[in-house]
Short mmCIF file of C-alpha atoms in Angstrom, two decimals:
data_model
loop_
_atom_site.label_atom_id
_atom_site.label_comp_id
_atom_site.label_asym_id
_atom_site.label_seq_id
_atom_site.Cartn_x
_atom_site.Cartn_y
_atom_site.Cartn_z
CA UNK U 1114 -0.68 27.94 7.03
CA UNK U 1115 0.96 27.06 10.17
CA UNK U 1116 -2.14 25.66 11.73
CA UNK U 1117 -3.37 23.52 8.73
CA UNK U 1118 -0.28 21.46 9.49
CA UNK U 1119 -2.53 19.04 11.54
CA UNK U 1120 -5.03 19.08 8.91
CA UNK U 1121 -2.36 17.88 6.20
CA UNK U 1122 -1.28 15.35 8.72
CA UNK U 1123 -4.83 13.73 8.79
CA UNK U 1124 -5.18 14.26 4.90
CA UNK U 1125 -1.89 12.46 3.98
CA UNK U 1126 -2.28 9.49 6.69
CA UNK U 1127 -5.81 9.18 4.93
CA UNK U 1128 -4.10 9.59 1.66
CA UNK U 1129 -1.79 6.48 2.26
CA UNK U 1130 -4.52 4.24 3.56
CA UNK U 1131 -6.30 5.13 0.30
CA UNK U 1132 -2.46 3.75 -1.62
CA UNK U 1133 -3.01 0.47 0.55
CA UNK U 1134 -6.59 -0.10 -0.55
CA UNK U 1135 -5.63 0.96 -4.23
CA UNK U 1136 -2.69 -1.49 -3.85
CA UNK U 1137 -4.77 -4.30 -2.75
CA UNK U 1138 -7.42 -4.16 -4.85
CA UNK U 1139 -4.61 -4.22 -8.06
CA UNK U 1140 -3.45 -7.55 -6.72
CA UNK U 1141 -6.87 -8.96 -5.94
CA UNK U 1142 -7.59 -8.21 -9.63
CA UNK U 1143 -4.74 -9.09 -10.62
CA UNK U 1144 -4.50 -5.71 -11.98
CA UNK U 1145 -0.35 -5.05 -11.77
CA UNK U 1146 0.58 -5.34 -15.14
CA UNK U 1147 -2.40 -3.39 -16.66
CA UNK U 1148 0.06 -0.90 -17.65
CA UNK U 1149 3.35 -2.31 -18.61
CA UNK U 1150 5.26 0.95 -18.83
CA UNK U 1151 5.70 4.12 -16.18
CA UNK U 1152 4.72 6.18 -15.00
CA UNK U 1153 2.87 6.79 -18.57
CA UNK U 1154 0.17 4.13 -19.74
CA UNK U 1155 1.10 2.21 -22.58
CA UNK U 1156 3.00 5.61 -23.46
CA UNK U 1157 -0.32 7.87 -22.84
CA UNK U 1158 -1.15 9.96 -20.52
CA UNK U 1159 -4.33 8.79 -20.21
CA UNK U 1160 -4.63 4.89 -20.61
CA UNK U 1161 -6.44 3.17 -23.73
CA UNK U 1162 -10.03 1.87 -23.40
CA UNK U 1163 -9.68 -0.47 -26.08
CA UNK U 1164 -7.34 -2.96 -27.53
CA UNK U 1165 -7.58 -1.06 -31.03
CA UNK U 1166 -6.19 2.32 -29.73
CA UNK U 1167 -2.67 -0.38 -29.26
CA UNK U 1168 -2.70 -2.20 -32.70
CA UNK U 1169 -0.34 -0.01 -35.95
CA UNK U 1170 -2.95 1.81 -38.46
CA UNK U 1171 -1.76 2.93 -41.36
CA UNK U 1172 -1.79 6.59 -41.91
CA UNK U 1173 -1.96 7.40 -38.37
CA UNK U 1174 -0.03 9.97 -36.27
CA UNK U 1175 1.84 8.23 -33.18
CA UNK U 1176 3.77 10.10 -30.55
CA UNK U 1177 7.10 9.33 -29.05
CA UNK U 1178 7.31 6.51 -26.97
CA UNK U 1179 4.01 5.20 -27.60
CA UNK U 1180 3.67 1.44 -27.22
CA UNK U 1181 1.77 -1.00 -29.38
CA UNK U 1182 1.22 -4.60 -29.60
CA UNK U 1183 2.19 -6.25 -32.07
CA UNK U 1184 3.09 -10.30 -32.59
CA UNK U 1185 2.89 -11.20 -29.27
CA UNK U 1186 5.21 -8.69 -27.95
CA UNK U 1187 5.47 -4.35 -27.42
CA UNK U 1188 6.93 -2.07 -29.63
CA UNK U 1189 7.60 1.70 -28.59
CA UNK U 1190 7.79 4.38 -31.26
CA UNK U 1191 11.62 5.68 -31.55
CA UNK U 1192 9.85 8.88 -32.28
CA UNK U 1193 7.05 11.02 -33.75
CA UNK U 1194 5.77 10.13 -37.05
CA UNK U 1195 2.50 9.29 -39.49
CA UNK U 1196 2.62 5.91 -40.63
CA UNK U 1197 2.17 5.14 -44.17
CA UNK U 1198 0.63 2.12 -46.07
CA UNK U 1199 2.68 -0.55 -44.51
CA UNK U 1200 4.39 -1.17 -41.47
CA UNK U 1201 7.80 0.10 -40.71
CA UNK U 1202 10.21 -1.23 -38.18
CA UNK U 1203 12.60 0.91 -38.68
CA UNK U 1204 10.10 3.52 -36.44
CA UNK U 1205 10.25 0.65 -33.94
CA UNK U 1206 12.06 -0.74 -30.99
CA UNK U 1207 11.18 -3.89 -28.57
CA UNK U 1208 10.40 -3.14 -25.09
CA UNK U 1209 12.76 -5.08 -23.16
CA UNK U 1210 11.96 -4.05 -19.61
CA UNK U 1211 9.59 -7.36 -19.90
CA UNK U 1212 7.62 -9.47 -22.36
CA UNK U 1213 4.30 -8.97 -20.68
CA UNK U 1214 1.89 -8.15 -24.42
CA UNK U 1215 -1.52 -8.44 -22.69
CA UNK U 1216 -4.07 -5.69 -22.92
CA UNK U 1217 -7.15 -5.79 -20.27
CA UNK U 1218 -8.75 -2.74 -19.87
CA UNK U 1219 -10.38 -3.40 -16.34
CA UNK U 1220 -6.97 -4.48 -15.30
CA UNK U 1221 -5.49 -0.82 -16.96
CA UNK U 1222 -7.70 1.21 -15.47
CA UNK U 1223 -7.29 -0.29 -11.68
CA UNK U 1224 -3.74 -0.26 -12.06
CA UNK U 1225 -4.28 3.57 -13.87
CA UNK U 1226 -6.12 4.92 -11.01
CA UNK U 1227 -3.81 3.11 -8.26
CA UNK U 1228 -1.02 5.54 -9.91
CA UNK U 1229 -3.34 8.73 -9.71
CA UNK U 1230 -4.23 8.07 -6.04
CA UNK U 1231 -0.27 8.15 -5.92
CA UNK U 1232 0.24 11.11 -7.36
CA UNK U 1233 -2.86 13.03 -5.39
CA UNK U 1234 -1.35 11.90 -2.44
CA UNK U 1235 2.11 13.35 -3.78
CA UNK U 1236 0.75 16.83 -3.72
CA UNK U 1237 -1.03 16.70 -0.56
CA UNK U 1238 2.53 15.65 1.11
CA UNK U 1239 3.97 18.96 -0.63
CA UNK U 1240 1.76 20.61 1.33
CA UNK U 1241 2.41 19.08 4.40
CA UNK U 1242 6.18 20.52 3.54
CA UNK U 1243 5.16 23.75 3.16
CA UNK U 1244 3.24 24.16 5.92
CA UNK U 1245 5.62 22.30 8.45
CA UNK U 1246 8.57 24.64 7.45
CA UNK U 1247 6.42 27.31 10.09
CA UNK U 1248 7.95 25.04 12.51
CA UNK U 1249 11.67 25.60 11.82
CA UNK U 1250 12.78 27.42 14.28
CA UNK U 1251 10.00 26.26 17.04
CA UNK U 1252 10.27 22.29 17.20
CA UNK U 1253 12.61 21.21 14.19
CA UNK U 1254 11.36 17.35 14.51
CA UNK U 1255 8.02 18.25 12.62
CA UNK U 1256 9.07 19.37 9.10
CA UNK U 1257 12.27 16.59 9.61
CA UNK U 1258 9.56 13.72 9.89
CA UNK U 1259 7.65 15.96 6.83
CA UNK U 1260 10.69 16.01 4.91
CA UNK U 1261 11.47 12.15 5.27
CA UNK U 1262 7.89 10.73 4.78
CA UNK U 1263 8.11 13.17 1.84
CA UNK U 1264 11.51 11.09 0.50
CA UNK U 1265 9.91 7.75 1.61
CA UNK U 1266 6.82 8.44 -0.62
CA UNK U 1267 9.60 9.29 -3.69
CA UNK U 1268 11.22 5.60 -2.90
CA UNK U 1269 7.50 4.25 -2.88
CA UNK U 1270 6.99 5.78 -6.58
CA UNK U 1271 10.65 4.41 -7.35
CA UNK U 1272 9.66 1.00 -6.37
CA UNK U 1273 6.15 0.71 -8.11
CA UNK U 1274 8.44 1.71 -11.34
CA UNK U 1275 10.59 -1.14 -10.18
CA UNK U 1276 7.65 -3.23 -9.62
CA UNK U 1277 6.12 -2.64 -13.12
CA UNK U 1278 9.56 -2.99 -14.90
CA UNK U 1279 10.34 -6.42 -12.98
CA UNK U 1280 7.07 -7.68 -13.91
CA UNK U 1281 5.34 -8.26 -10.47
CA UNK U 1282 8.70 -9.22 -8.73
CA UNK U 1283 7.26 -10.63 -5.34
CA UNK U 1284 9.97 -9.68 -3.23
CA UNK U 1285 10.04 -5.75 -4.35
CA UNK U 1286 6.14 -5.84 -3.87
CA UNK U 1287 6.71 -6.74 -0.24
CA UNK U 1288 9.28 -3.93 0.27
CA UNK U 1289 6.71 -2.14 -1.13
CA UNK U 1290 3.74 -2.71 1.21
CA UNK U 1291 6.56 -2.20 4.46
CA UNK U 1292 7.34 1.32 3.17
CA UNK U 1293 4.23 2.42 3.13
CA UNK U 1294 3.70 1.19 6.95
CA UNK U 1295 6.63 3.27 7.62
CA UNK U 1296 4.93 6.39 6.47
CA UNK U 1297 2.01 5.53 8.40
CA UNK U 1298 4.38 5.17 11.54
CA UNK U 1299 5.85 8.69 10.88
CA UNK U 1300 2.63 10.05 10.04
CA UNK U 1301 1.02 8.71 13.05
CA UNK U 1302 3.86 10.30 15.22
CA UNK U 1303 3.21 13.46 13.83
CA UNK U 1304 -0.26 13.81 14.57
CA UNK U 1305 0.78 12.81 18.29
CA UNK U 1306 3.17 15.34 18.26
CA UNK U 1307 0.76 17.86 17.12
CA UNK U 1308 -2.72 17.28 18.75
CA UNK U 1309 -2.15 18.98 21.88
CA UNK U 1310 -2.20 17.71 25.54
CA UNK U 1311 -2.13 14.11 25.59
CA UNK U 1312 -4.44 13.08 28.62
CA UNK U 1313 -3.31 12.00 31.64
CA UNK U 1314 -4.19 7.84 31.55
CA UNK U 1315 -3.09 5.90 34.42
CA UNK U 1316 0.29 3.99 34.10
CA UNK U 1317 0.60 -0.18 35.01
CA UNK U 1318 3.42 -2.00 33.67
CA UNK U 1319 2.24 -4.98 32.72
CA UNK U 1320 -0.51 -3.31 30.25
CA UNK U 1321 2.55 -1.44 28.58
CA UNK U 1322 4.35 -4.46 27.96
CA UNK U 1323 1.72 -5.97 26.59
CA UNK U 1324 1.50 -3.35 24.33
CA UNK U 1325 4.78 -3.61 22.84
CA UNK U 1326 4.36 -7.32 22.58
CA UNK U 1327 0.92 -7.55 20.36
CA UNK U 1328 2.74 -4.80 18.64
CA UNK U 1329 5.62 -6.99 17.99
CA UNK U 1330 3.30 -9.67 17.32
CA UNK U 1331 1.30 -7.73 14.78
CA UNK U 1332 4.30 -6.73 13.02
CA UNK U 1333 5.45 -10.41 12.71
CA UNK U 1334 1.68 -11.42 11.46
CA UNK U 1335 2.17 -8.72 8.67
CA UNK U 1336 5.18 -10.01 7.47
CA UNK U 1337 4.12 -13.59 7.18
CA UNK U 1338 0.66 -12.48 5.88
CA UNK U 1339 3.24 -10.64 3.32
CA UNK U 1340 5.07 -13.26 2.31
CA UNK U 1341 1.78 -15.53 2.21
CA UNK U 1342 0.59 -13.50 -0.11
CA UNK U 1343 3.68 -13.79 -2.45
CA UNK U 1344 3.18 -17.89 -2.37
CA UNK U 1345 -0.51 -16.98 -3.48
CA UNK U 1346 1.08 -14.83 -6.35
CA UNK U 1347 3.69 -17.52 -7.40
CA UNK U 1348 1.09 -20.23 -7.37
CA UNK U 1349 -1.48 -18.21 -9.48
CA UNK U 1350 1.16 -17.41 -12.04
CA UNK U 1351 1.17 -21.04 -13.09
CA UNK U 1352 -2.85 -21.91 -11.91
CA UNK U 1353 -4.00 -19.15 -13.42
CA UNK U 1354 -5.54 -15.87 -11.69
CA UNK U 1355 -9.19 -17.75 -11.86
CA UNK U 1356 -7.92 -20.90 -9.95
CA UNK U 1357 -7.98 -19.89 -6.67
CA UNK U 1358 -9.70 -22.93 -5.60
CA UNK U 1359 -7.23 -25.16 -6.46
CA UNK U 1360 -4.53 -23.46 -3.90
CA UNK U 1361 -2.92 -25.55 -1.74
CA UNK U 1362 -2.34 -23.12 1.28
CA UNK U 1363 -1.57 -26.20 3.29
CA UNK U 1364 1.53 -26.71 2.06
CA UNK U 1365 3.12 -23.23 2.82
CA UNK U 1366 4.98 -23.40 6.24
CA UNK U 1367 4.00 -19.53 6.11
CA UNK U 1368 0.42 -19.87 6.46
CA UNK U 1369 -0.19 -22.62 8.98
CA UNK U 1370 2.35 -20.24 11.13
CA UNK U 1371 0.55 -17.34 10.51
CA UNK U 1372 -3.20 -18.97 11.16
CA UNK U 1373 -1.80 -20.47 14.45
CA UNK U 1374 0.09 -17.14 15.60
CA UNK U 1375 -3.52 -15.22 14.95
CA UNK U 1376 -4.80 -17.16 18.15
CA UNK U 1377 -2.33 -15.43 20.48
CA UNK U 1378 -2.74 -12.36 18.87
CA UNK U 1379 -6.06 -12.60 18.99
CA UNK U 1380 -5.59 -13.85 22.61
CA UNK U 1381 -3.30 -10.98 23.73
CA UNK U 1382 -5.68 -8.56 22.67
CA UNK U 1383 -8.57 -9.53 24.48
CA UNK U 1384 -6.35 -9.46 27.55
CA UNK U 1385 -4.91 -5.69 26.69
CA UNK U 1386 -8.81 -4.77 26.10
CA UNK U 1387 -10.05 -6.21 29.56
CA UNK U 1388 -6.98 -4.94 31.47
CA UNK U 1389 -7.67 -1.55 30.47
CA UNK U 1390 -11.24 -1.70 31.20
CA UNK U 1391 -10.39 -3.89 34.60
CA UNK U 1392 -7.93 -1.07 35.88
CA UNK U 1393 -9.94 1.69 34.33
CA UNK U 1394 -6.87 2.95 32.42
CA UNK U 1395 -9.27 4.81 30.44
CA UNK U 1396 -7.33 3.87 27.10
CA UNK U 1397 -9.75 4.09 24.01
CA UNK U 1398 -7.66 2.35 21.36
CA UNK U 1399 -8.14 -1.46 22.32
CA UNK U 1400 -11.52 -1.52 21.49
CA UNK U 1401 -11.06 0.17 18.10
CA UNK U 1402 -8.12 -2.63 17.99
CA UNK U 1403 -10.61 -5.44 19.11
CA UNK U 1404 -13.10 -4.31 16.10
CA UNK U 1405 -10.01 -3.98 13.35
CA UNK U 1406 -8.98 -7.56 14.38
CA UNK U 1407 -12.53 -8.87 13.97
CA UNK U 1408 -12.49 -7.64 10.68
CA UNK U 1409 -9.07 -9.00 9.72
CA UNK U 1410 -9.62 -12.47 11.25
CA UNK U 1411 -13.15 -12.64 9.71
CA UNK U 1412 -11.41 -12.14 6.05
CA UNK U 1413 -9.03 -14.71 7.08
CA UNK U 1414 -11.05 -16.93 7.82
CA UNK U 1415 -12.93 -16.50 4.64
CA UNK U 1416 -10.29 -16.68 2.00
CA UNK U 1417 -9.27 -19.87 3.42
CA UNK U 1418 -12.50 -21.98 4.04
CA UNK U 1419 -14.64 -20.15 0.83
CA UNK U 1420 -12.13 -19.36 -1.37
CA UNK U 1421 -11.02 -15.99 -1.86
CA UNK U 1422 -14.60 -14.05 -2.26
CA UNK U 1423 -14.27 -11.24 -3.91
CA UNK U 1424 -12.81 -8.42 -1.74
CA UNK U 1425 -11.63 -10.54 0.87
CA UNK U 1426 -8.04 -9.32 0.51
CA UNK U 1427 -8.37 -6.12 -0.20
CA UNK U 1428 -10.39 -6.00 3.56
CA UNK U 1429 -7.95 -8.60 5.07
CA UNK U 1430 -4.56 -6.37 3.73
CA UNK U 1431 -5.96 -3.02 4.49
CA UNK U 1432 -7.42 -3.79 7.96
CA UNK U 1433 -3.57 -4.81 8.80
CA UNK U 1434 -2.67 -1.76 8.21
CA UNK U 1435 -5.10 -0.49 10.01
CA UNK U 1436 -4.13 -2.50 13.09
CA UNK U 1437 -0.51 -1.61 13.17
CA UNK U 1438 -1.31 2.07 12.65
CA UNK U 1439 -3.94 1.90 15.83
CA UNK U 1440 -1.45 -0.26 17.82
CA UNK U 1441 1.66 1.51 17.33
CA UNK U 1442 -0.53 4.84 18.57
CA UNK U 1443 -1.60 3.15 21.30
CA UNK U 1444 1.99 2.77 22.20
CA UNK U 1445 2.72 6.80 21.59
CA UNK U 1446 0.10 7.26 23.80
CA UNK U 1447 1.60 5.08 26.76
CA UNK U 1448 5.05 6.67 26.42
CA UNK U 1449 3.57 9.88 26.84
CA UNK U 1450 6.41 11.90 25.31
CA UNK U 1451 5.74 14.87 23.25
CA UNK U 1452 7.85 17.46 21.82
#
């Protein structure tokens, strides 16, 4: 068991990245309130596929905590029972978390299997427990990272009930996208930790600083691409999720700082890429970062000047990720420390 630790590593880093492009593709969609309730469906295990399986029959068995709609708004069953003839409230109660009475299947079953790519990833980080306590007693900092990505994924499941019960509140969505980078980070510094002898590059100063800085850089671009995103979110509200053409990214300060700060970070990263390959530093990570940035500034560039195709965000969110977690190992590998 002790040597599948690196292997859980590489599953549960993979694991999150598959959360990230779950995530995006439920706000592409629009998909966050497919599934009003959690971490049950509309009070089922397994979500509805049509809008009749959520509408009161008569003479029909319904389960605790089942949820129907019903004028305009949810009801939840107090408790087990067959209904009769008619309709009785008195077997009733509003859902107050939020008034959000839309059923969309499409929508359900993105946001359904967003959850279950959760909860996989939930067991494969129980694992990666398991297997790290074989470290105890030899190099305590693995199954202390284990243990606290472990909690940070149980605060990621506590905020996408948070998310769901707030009805899409933008500002719990973002602390929702920075936790998961935080797992990557910890992730990412245990595979360092456990992948054996680092090799040997060749140290200069000024490519290590630049490091840090398009790292810093990066980090800022994520944050305003964040918080971009949650002016897209607040304008579609009241356009309407089909509308994207009428979006006036213009007239977010956000945006025009975060299209003119992708120059220099673009910029920077050319120069870290031909610095390494001037001083033979032998460094393989800036060209993987050169291609990720491609990618991210090419499904920037499209959302803006062609409206939002389809998939564009899901690419331009994940591939962020994807940068920070290639730049901040880039930086593990300059440092050079392992445990």
């Amino acid at each position: 068991m002790k040597k599948a630790f690196p292997i859980f590593v590489k599953i549960c880093l993979l694991s999150i990245y598959l959360i990230i492009l779950a995530g995006s593709t439920v706000r592409m969609t629009g998909s966050g309130m497919g599934c009003p309730d959690w971490p049950k469906c509309f009070g089922h295990l397994i979500p509805p596929t049509s809008e009749d399986e959520l509408v009161w029959q008569a003479n029909t068995e319904f389960d605790q905590g089942i949820i129907i709609i019903k004028d305009k708004g949810l009801l939840v069953a107090k408790q087990k029972f067959t209904s009769t003839s008619n309709f009785n409230k008195e077997n009733w109660e509003a859902y107050t978390k939020h008034d959000y009475a839309t059923f969309n299947v499409t929508h359900t079953w993105v946001e359904y299997i967003n959850r279950l790519a959760t909860v996989l990833s939930g067991f494969f980080f129980l694992a990666l427990i398991f297997s790290s306590l074989y470290y105890w007693k030899s190099r305590i900092i693995l199954p202390v990272l284990s243990f606290t990505s472990l909690f940070l994924m149980g605060f990621e499941a506590w905020l996408g009930k948070t998310v769901v019960d707030s009805n899409l509140a933008v500002s719990k969505i973002t602390i929702h996208m920075l936790v998961a980078l935080l797992i990557v980070a910890l992730l990412l510094v245990l595979r360092f930790k456990t992948k054996g002898r680092a090799k040997d590059n060749k140290d200069d100063g000024v490519f290590k600083k630049l490091a840090y800085l398009v790292f810093g850089l990066t980090l800022v671009q994520i944050v305003l691409g964040i918080e971009v995103r949650e002016f897209v979110d607040e304008q579609l509200k009241n356009l309407g999720f089909e509308s994207k053409g009428l979006l006036d990214l213009d007239a977010n300060a956000n945006f025009l700082i975060h299209r003119s700060f992708s120059i220099l970070v673009v910029v920077l990263n050319i120069w870290l890429f031909v610095r390494n390959k001037m001083l033979n530093l032998e460094f393989k990570l800036p060209l993987w970062i050169l291609f990720t940035l491609a990618i991210e500034v090419l499904a920037g560039v499209l959302m803006y000047y062609v409206d939002f195709p389809f998939g564009t965000q899901v690419v331009h969110m994940l591939f962020a990720a994807i940068l920070f977690g290639l730049q901040f190992y880039l930086l593990l590998e300059i440092r050079k420390k392992k445990v």
